[in-house]
Each structure stands twice: as C-alpha cells, then as structure tokens.
Amino acid sequence: MKEIIYVGIGGFAGSAGRYLISKWLPPLGAAGTFPLGTFAVNLIGSLLIGFLAAILTKQSSNTLQLILITGFCGGFTTFSTFSAEGLKLLRAGHTIPYFTYLGLSITGGLFCCMIGWWIAQKIAG
C-alpha cells in the first residue's frame, strides 16, 4: 500500500509540473500548430528519467525509484497527450508540423535520455 502512496505523491508533483510548463510554453507555428509545452515536457522528462535511472539503479533505492521514476516522471511525461496532439494535427491537415513534432519528439527524447544517463555517470563516477 505504501508503494502506491509513493507513486501517487510523485505522480501528483509530475502532473502539476507538466501542467505548469504546458501553460508557460504556448504552441508555436502557424495558428499554434506545434505543441511546444508537451514537446518540452517530453524532452525534459526523457533527460530526467535517464539521469534518475542511472543514479537510482546504482543506489537500489526502491522508494526513490517509485517516487521519482514511476511517479514523477510517469506523471510528468505525456505520451498520451503527445498522441492526441499528433492526431489533432493530422486531422487538421497539418502534416509537416505533425511529422516535425513526431520526429523531433522521438529522436529528441531518446537523445535527452542518453544525455541524462551520461551526466549521471559523470557525476556518480
């Protein structure tokens, strides 16, 4: 039961952070077709989860993993929102912004996750 509470605490903080960043970063492009807030959150979340995974798997802190990786990062990153916004772009006929968003999100997310892992390795030695 306490594991669910840990995930919930982290998830609350992550979801609130996602909401704030999405409100702070308005959509870009013609008629606001590029969802910058979701894009930024997914890249930041990828960087953070790579960093945390590298640090916390060495420390084997299950509680911190539940709060920060499963809870916070799970609540913070937004794959379902990413999918819904992508569909909205396609349905509106915005194919170039859609493929730009798709490509940058996938490659950028993977790159940020790798950078987060690399930073953690350098810090932790």
Tab-separated table of N, CA and C in Angstrom:
chain	number	residue	atom	x	y	z
A	1	MET	N	0.819	-1.199	0.000
A	1	MET	CA	0.000	0.000	0.000
A	1	MET	C	0.864	1.264	0.000
A	2	LYS	N	1.964	1.249	0.775
A	2	LYS	CA	2.790	2.450	0.831
A	2	LYS	C	3.459	2.719	-0.512
A	3	GLU	N	3.698	1.668	-1.317
A	3	GLU	CA	4.276	1.873	-2.649
A	3	GLU	C	3.339	2.698	-3.526
A	4	ILE	N	2.047	2.448	-3.432
A	4	ILE	CA	1.056	3.203	-4.199
A	4	ILE	C	1.056	4.670	-3.764
A	5	ILE	N	1.208	4.900	-2.482
A	5	ILE	CA	1.268	6.283	-1.975
A	5	ILE	C	2.513	6.976	-2.513
A	6	TYR	N	3.650	6.297	-2.537
A	6	TYR	CA	4.888	6.880	-3.081
A	6	TYR	C	4.703	7.271	-4.543
A	7	VAL	N	4.132	6.354	-5.333
A	7	VAL	CA	3.899	6.644	-6.750
A	7	VAL	C	2.923	7.813	-6.891
A	8	GLY	N	1.890	7.830	-6.066
A	8	GLY	CA	0.899	8.909	-6.122
A	8	GLY	C	1.480	10.272	-5.787
A	9	ILE	N	2.345	10.330	-4.791
A	9	ILE	CA	2.992	11.603	-4.423
A	9	ILE	C	3.838	12.107	-5.587
A	10	GLY	N	4.655	11.221	-6.147
A	10	GLY	CA	5.482	11.606	-7.287
A	10	GLY	C	4.642	11.972	-8.496
A	11	GLY	N	3.592	11.200	-8.736
A	11	GLY	CA	2.712	11.455	-9.877
A	11	GLY	C	2.004	12.792	-9.774
A	12	PHE	N	1.579	13.147	-8.574
A	12	PHE	CA	0.944	14.446	-8.362
A	12	PHE	C	1.911	15.572	-8.717
A	13	ALA	N	3.129	15.486	-8.201
A	13	ALA	CA	4.124	16.539	-8.462
A	13	ALA	C	4.466	16.604	-9.953
A	14	GLY	N	4.618	15.446	-10.585
A	14	GLY	CA	4.933	15.423	-12.012
A	14	GLY	C	3.810	15.982	-12.868
A	15	SER	N	2.585	15.613	-12.560
A	15	SER	CA	1.439	16.107	-13.321
A	15	SER	C	1.267	17.612	-13.156
A	16	ALA	N	1.459	18.105	-11.940
A	16	ALA	CA	1.359	19.543	-11.701
A	16	ALA	C	2.462	20.281	-12.461
A	17	GLY	N	3.666	19.725	-12.458
A	17	GLY	CA	4.771	20.328	-13.201
A	17	GLY	C	4.500	20.357	-14.694
A	18	ARG	N	3.959	19.267	-15.219
A	18	ARG	CA	3.610	19.210	-16.649
A	18	ARG	C	2.589	20.280	-16.992
A	19	TYR	N	1.582	20.417	-16.178
A	19	TYR	CA	0.543	21.416	-16.418
A	19	TYR	C	1.143	22.820	-16.445
A	20	LEU	N	1.980	23.130	-15.473
A	20	LEU	CA	2.575	24.465	-15.398
A	20	LEU	C	3.456	24.767	-16.609
A	21	ILE	N	4.259	23.813	-17.021
A	21	ILE	CA	5.130	24.028	-18.182
A	21	ILE	C	4.293	24.171	-19.456
A	22	SER	N	3.265	23.365	-19.597
A	22	SER	CA	2.413	23.461	-20.782
A	22	SER	C	1.692	24.807	-20.858
A	23	LYS	N	1.348	25.384	-19.724
A	23	LYS	CA	0.711	26.705	-19.710
A	23	LYS	C	1.737	27.808	-19.956
A	24	TRP	N	2.955	27.595	-19.506
A	24	TRP	CA	4.013	28.590	-19.638
A	24	TRP	C	4.556	28.658	-21.064
A	25	LEU	N	4.572	27.530	-21.769
A	25	LEU	CA	5.090	27.471	-23.140
A	25	LEU	C	3.940	27.288	-24.121
A	26	PRO	N	3.460	28.345	-24.730
A	26	PRO	CA	2.328	28.225	-25.661
A	26	PRO	C	2.748	27.549	-26.963
A	27	PRO	N	1.783	27.031	-27.723
A	27	PRO	CA	2.088	26.406	-29.014
A	27	PRO	C	2.783	27.385	-29.965
A	28	LEU	N	3.602	26.840	-30.844
A	28	LEU	CA	4.342	27.632	-31.830
A	28	LEU	C	3.797	27.410	-33.225
A	29	GLY	N	4.268	28.210	-34.138
A	29	GLY	CA	3.976	27.999	-35.549
A	29	GLY	C	2.696	28.658	-35.995
A	30	ALA	N	2.432	28.445	-37.277
A	30	ALA	CA	1.227	29.000	-37.887
A	30	ALA	C	0.009	28.469	-37.152
A	31	ALA	N	-0.778	29.362	-36.640
A	31	ALA	CA	-2.016	29.016	-35.922
A	31	ALA	C	-1.749	28.118	-34.718
A	32	GLY	N	-0.560	28.222	-34.134
A	32	GLY	CA	-0.246	27.425	-32.947
A	32	GLY	C	-0.282	25.938	-33.183
A	33	THR	N	0.313	25.481	-34.287
A	33	THR	CA	0.208	24.074	-34.641
A	33	THR	C	1.255	23.183	-33.984
A	34	PHE	N	2.330	23.747	-33.417
A	34	PHE	CA	3.366	22.906	-32.800
A	34	PHE	C	3.214	22.973	-31.287
A	35	PRO	N	2.851	21.861	-30.637
A	35	PRO	CA	2.597	21.853	-29.193
A	35	PRO	C	3.899	21.900	-28.379
A	36	LEU	N	4.447	23.095	-28.217
A	36	LEU	CA	5.744	23.287	-27.574
A	36	LEU	C	5.785	22.800	-26.131
A	37	GLY	N	4.720	23.048	-25.364
A	37	GLY	CA	4.708	22.624	-23.962
A	37	GLY	C	4.876	21.125	-23.809
A	38	THR	N	4.101	20.348	-24.554
A	38	THR	CA	4.196	18.894	-24.490
A	38	THR	C	5.551	18.420	-24.993
A	39	PHE	N	6.028	19.031	-26.060
A	39	PHE	CA	7.339	18.689	-26.614
A	39	PHE	C	8.430	18.920	-25.563
A	40	ALA	N	8.418	20.085	-24.925
A	40	ALA	CA	9.432	20.404	-23.911
A	40	ALA	C	9.347	19.458	-22.724
A	41	VAL	N	8.150	19.178	-22.259
A	41	VAL	CA	7.968	18.273	-21.127
A	41	VAL	C	8.513	16.885	-21.455
A	42	ASN	N	8.247	16.387	-22.658
A	42	ASN	CA	8.730	15.063	-23.012
A	42	ASN	C	10.250	15.014	-23.107
A	43	LEU	N	10.887	16.078	-23.610
A	43	LEU	CA	12.347	16.104	-23.659
A	43	LEU	C	12.950	16.234	-22.265
A	44	ILE	N	12.402	17.119	-21.456
A	44	ILE	CA	12.884	17.273	-20.082
A	44	ILE	C	12.688	15.969	-19.311
A	45	GLY	N	11.523	15.367	-19.469
A	45	GLY	CA	11.245	14.097	-18.790
A	45	GLY	C	12.174	12.987	-19.242
A	46	SER	N	12.511	12.960	-20.514
A	46	SER	CA	13.442	11.942	-21.020
A	46	SER	C	14.828	12.148	-20.428
A	47	LEU	N	15.263	13.388	-20.361
A	47	LEU	CA	16.558	13.701	-19.746
A	47	LEU	C	16.549	13.281	-18.276
A	48	LEU	N	15.489	13.647	-17.577
A	48	LEU	CA	15.383	13.359	-16.157
A	48	LEU	C	15.309	11.863	-15.878
A	49	ILE	N	14.530	11.127	-16.659
A	49	ILE	CA	14.399	9.697	-16.391
A	49	ILE	C	15.702	8.954	-16.689
A	50	GLY	N	16.443	9.411	-17.710
A	50	GLY	CA	17.753	8.818	-17.971
A	50	GLY	C	18.702	9.065	-16.819
A	51	PHE	N	18.714	10.291	-16.327
A	51	PHE	CA	19.566	10.661	-15.205
A	51	PHE	C	19.195	9.865	-13.956
A	52	LEU	N	17.910	9.864	-13.620
A	52	LEU	CA	17.458	9.173	-12.407
A	52	LEU	C	17.677	7.660	-12.483
A	53	ALA	N	17.430	7.086	-13.644
A	53	ALA	CA	17.634	5.642	-13.796
A	53	ALA	C	19.094	5.282	-13.565
A	54	ALA	N	20.001	6.097	-14.091
A	54	ALA	CA	21.421	5.829	-13.906
A	54	ALA	C	21.830	5.956	-12.443
A	55	ILE	N	21.324	6.961	-11.756
A	55	ILE	CA	21.683	7.188	-10.350
A	55	ILE	C	21.003	6.176	-9.435
A	56	LEU	N	19.700	6.009	-9.599
A	56	LEU	CA	18.941	5.207	-8.633
A	56	LEU	C	19.126	3.714	-8.799
A	57	THR	N	19.480	3.248	-9.984
A	57	THR	CA	19.710	1.807	-10.127
A	57	THR	C	21.012	1.407	-9.439
A	58	LYS	N	21.944	2.343	-9.313
A	58	LYS	CA	23.171	2.061	-8.561
A	58	LYS	C	22.897	2.044	-7.065
A	59	GLN	N	22.011	2.911	-6.612
A	59	GLN	CA	21.727	3.026	-5.186
A	59	GLN	C	20.672	2.021	-4.722
A	60	SER	N	19.944	1.453	-5.649
A	60	SER	CA	18.894	0.472	-5.357
A	60	SER	C	17.875	0.961	-4.332
A	61	SER	N	17.521	2.231	-4.387
A	61	SER	CA	16.503	2.772	-3.505
A	61	SER	C	15.144	2.604	-4.165
A	62	ASN	N	14.422	1.573	-3.765
A	62	ASN	CA	13.122	1.303	-4.352
A	62	ASN	C	12.141	2.435	-4.075
A	63	THR	N	12.206	3.028	-2.894
A	63	THR	CA	11.300	4.116	-2.557
A	63	THR	C	11.533	5.311	-3.478
A	64	LEU	N	12.788	5.702	-3.659
A	64	LEU	CA	13.086	6.827	-4.550
A	64	LEU	C	12.734	6.509	-5.996
A	65	GLN	N	12.948	5.280	-6.418
A	65	GLN	CA	12.569	4.885	-7.776
A	65	GLN	C	11.062	5.013	-7.966
A	66	LEU	N	10.296	4.584	-6.979
A	66	LEU	CA	8.835	4.678	-7.073
A	66	LEU	C	8.368	6.133	-7.106
A	67	ILE	N	8.943	6.961	-6.251
A	67	ILE	CA	8.525	8.364	-6.194
A	67	ILE	C	8.970	9.125	-7.442
A	68	LEU	N	10.253	9.008	-7.789
A	68	LEU	CA	10.815	9.860	-8.828
A	68	LEU	C	10.659	9.317	-10.249
A	69	ILE	N	10.912	8.031	-10.445
A	69	ILE	CA	10.842	7.482	-11.811
A	69	ILE	C	9.401	7.110	-12.162
A	70	THR	N	8.824	6.205	-11.395
A	70	THR	CA	7.465	5.761	-11.706
A	70	THR	C	6.453	6.873	-11.493
A	71	GLY	N	6.522	7.551	-10.362
A	71	GLY	CA	5.549	8.585	-10.041
A	71	GLY	C	5.787	9.897	-10.768
A	72	PHE	N	6.895	10.572	-10.435
A	72	PHE	CA	7.120	11.907	-11.000
A	72	PHE	C	7.272	11.872	-12.518
A	73	CYS	N	8.189	11.059	-13.016
A	73	CYS	CA	8.406	11.026	-14.473
A	73	CYS	C	7.187	10.484	-15.206
A	74	GLY	N	6.514	9.504	-14.612
A	74	GLY	CA	5.298	8.978	-15.226
A	74	GLY	C	4.196	10.010	-15.303
A	75	GLY	N	4.077	10.835	-14.271
A	75	GLY	CA	3.075	11.896	-14.277
A	75	GLY	C	3.502	13.103	-15.108
A	76	PHE	N	4.798	13.302	-15.216
A	76	PHE	CA	5.333	14.477	-15.903
A	76	PHE	C	5.333	14.311	-17.422
A	77	THR	N	5.789	13.180	-17.908
A	77	THR	CA	5.824	12.986	-19.353
A	77	THR	C	4.436	12.653	-19.864
A	78	THR	N	4.236	12.840	-21.151
A	78	THR	CA	2.867	12.909	-21.649
A	78	THR	C	2.672	12.170	-22.961
A	79	PHE	N	2.939	10.892	-22.984
A	79	PHE	CA	2.803	10.185	-24.251
A	79	PHE	C	1.365	10.193	-24.762
A	80	SER	N	0.420	10.077	-23.863
A	80	SER	CA	-0.973	10.088	-24.323
A	80	SER	C	-1.344	11.457	-24.890
A	81	THR	N	-0.873	12.523	-24.262
A	81	THR	CA	-1.120	13.860	-24.795
A	81	THR	C	-0.399	14.037	-26.117
A	82	PHE	N	0.821	13.544	-26.198
A	82	PHE	CA	1.601	13.570	-27.442
A	82	PHE	C	0.807	12.899	-28.575
A	83	SER	N	0.233	11.758	-28.293
A	83	SER	CA	-0.543	11.035	-29.304
A	83	SER	C	-1.790	11.807	-29.715
A	84	ALA	N	-2.505	12.355	-28.736
A	84	ALA	CA	-3.727	13.105	-29.036
A	84	ALA	C	-3.421	14.367	-29.833
A	85	GLU	N	-2.341	15.059	-29.480
A	85	GLU	CA	-1.988	16.269	-30.216
A	85	GLU	C	-1.516	15.944	-31.626
A	86	GLY	N	-0.821	14.815	-31.766
A	86	GLY	CA	-0.415	14.375	-33.099
A	86	GLY	C	-1.622	14.080	-33.975
A	87	LEU	N	-2.603	13.388	-33.431
A	87	LEU	CA	-3.824	13.090	-34.177
A	87	LEU	C	-4.567	14.371	-34.552
A	88	LYS	N	-4.590	15.321	-33.635
A	88	LYS	CA	-5.242	16.605	-33.908
A	88	LYS	C	-4.562	17.312	-35.081
A	89	LEU	N	-3.239	17.289	-35.121
A	89	LEU	CA	-2.503	17.894	-36.237
A	89	LEU	C	-2.839	17.190	-37.548
A	90	LEU	N	-2.846	15.873	-37.541
A	90	LEU	CA	-3.155	15.112	-38.761
A	90	LEU	C	-4.574	15.373	-39.241
A	91	ARG	N	-5.518	15.359	-38.320
A	91	ARG	CA	-6.924	15.570	-38.697
A	91	ARG	C	-7.149	16.963	-39.270
A	92	ALA	N	-6.320	17.920	-38.831
A	92	ALA	CA	-6.446	19.292	-39.337
A	92	ALA	C	-5.653	19.497	-40.631
A	93	GLY	N	-5.000	18.444	-41.098
A	93	GLY	CA	-4.240	18.537	-42.346
A	93	GLY	C	-2.857	19.147	-42.200
A	94	HIS	N	-2.359	19.260	-40.975
A	94	HIS	CA	-1.034	19.831	-40.727
A	94	HIS	C	0.024	18.722	-40.737
A	95	THR	N	0.283	18.161	-41.909
A	95	THR	CA	1.181	17.016	-41.985
A	95	THR	C	2.645	17.369	-41.713
A	96	ILE	N	3.113	18.504	-42.181
A	96	ILE	CA	4.512	18.869	-41.933
A	96	ILE	C	4.752	19.134	-40.448
A	97	PRO	N	3.902	19.940	-39.762
A	97	PRO	CA	4.097	20.084	-38.317
A	97	PRO	C	3.985	18.744	-37.575
A	98	TYR	N	3.087	17.867	-38.041
A	98	TYR	CA	2.952	16.558	-37.393
A	98	TYR	C	4.242	15.762	-37.489
A	99	PHE	N	4.787	15.631	-38.688
A	99	PHE	CA	5.999	14.834	-38.849
A	99	PHE	C	7.205	15.494	-38.191
A	100	THR	N	7.218	16.818	-38.134
A	100	THR	CA	8.280	17.527	-37.410
A	100	THR	C	8.190	17.201	-35.927
A	101	TYR	N	6.987	17.311	-35.383
A	101	TYR	CA	6.737	17.020	-33.968
A	101	TYR	C	7.076	15.566	-33.639
A	102	LEU	N	6.634	14.665	-34.483
A	102	LEU	CA	6.890	13.237	-34.280
A	102	LEU	C	8.387	12.947	-34.286
A	103	GLY	N	9.067	13.384	-35.331
A	103	GLY	CA	10.493	13.096	-35.459
A	103	GLY	C	11.330	13.722	-34.364
A	104	LEU	N	11.065	15.006	-34.086
A	104	LEU	CA	11.834	15.685	-33.036
A	104	LEU	C	11.542	15.108	-31.652
A	105	SER	N	10.310	14.725	-31.401
A	105	SER	CA	9.958	14.170	-30.089
A	105	SER	C	10.635	12.830	-29.858
A	106	ILE	N	10.606	11.959	-30.844
A	106	ILE	CA	11.202	10.624	-30.682
A	106	ILE	C	12.720	10.711	-30.610
A	107	THR	N	13.335	11.359	-31.592
A	107	THR	CA	14.797	11.431	-31.581
A	107	THR	C	15.295	12.316	-30.440
A	108	GLY	N	14.596	13.424	-30.185
A	108	GLY	CA	14.990	14.296	-29.084
A	108	GLY	C	14.844	13.624	-27.733
A	109	GLY	N	13.746	12.883	-27.547
A	109	GLY	CA	13.534	12.171	-26.283
A	109	GLY	C	14.597	11.122	-26.038
A	110	LEU	N	14.924	10.356	-27.057
A	110	LEU	CA	15.973	9.346	-26.923
A	110	LEU	C	17.315	10.005	-26.636
A	111	PHE	N	17.624	11.075	-27.361
A	111	PHE	CA	18.881	11.789	-27.159
A	111	PHE	C	18.962	12.355	-25.741
A	112	CYS	N	17.886	12.978	-25.264
A	112	CYS	CA	17.883	13.550	-23.918
A	112	CYS	C	18.026	12.465	-22.850
A	113	CYS	N	17.393	11.333	-23.054
A	113	CYS	CA	17.525	10.223	-22.116
A	113	CYS	C	18.976	9.753	-22.057
A	114	MET	N	19.617	9.649	-23.214
A	114	MET	CA	21.032	9.246	-23.268
A	114	MET	C	21.916	10.287	-22.583
A	115	ILE	N	21.634	11.564	-22.797
A	115	ILE	CA	22.412	12.632	-22.165
A	115	ILE	C	22.222	12.599	-20.647
A	116	GLY	N	21.000	12.392	-20.195
A	116	GLY	CA	20.738	12.274	-18.759
A	116	GLY	C	21.522	11.138	-18.136
A	117	TRP	N	21.543	10.005	-18.814
A	117	TRP	CA	22.309	8.842	-18.342
A	117	TRP	C	23.797	9.191	-18.289
A	118	TRP	N	24.282	9.832	-19.347
A	118	TRP	CA	25.697	10.195	-19.432
A	118	TRP	C	26.081	11.174	-18.318
A	119	ILE	N	25.251	12.191	-18.061
A	119	ILE	CA	25.520	13.153	-16.996
A	119	ILE	C	25.597	12.444	-15.640
A	120	ALA	N	24.641	11.558	-15.409
A	120	ALA	CA	24.634	10.829	-14.135
A	120	ALA	C	25.896	9.988	-13.984
A	121	GLN	N	26.346	9.357	-15.061
A	121	GLN	CA	27.562	8.550	-14.992
A	121	GLN	C	28.771	9.422	-14.666
A	122	LYS	N	28.831	10.616	-15.237
A	122	LYS	CA	29.945	11.527	-14.976
A	122	LYS	C	29.918	12.026	-13.527
A	123	ILE	N	28.724	12.313	-13.028
A	123	ILE	CA	28.608	12.816	-11.662
A	123	ILE	C	28.899	11.724	-10.654
A	124	ALA	N	28.306	10.558	-10.879
A	124	ALA	CA	28.444	9.454	-9.925
A	124	ALA	C	29.791	8.746	-10.042
A	125	GLY	N	30.418	8.922	-11.188
A	125	GLY	CA	31.737	8.321	-11.404
A	125	GLY	C	31.619	6.876	-11.623
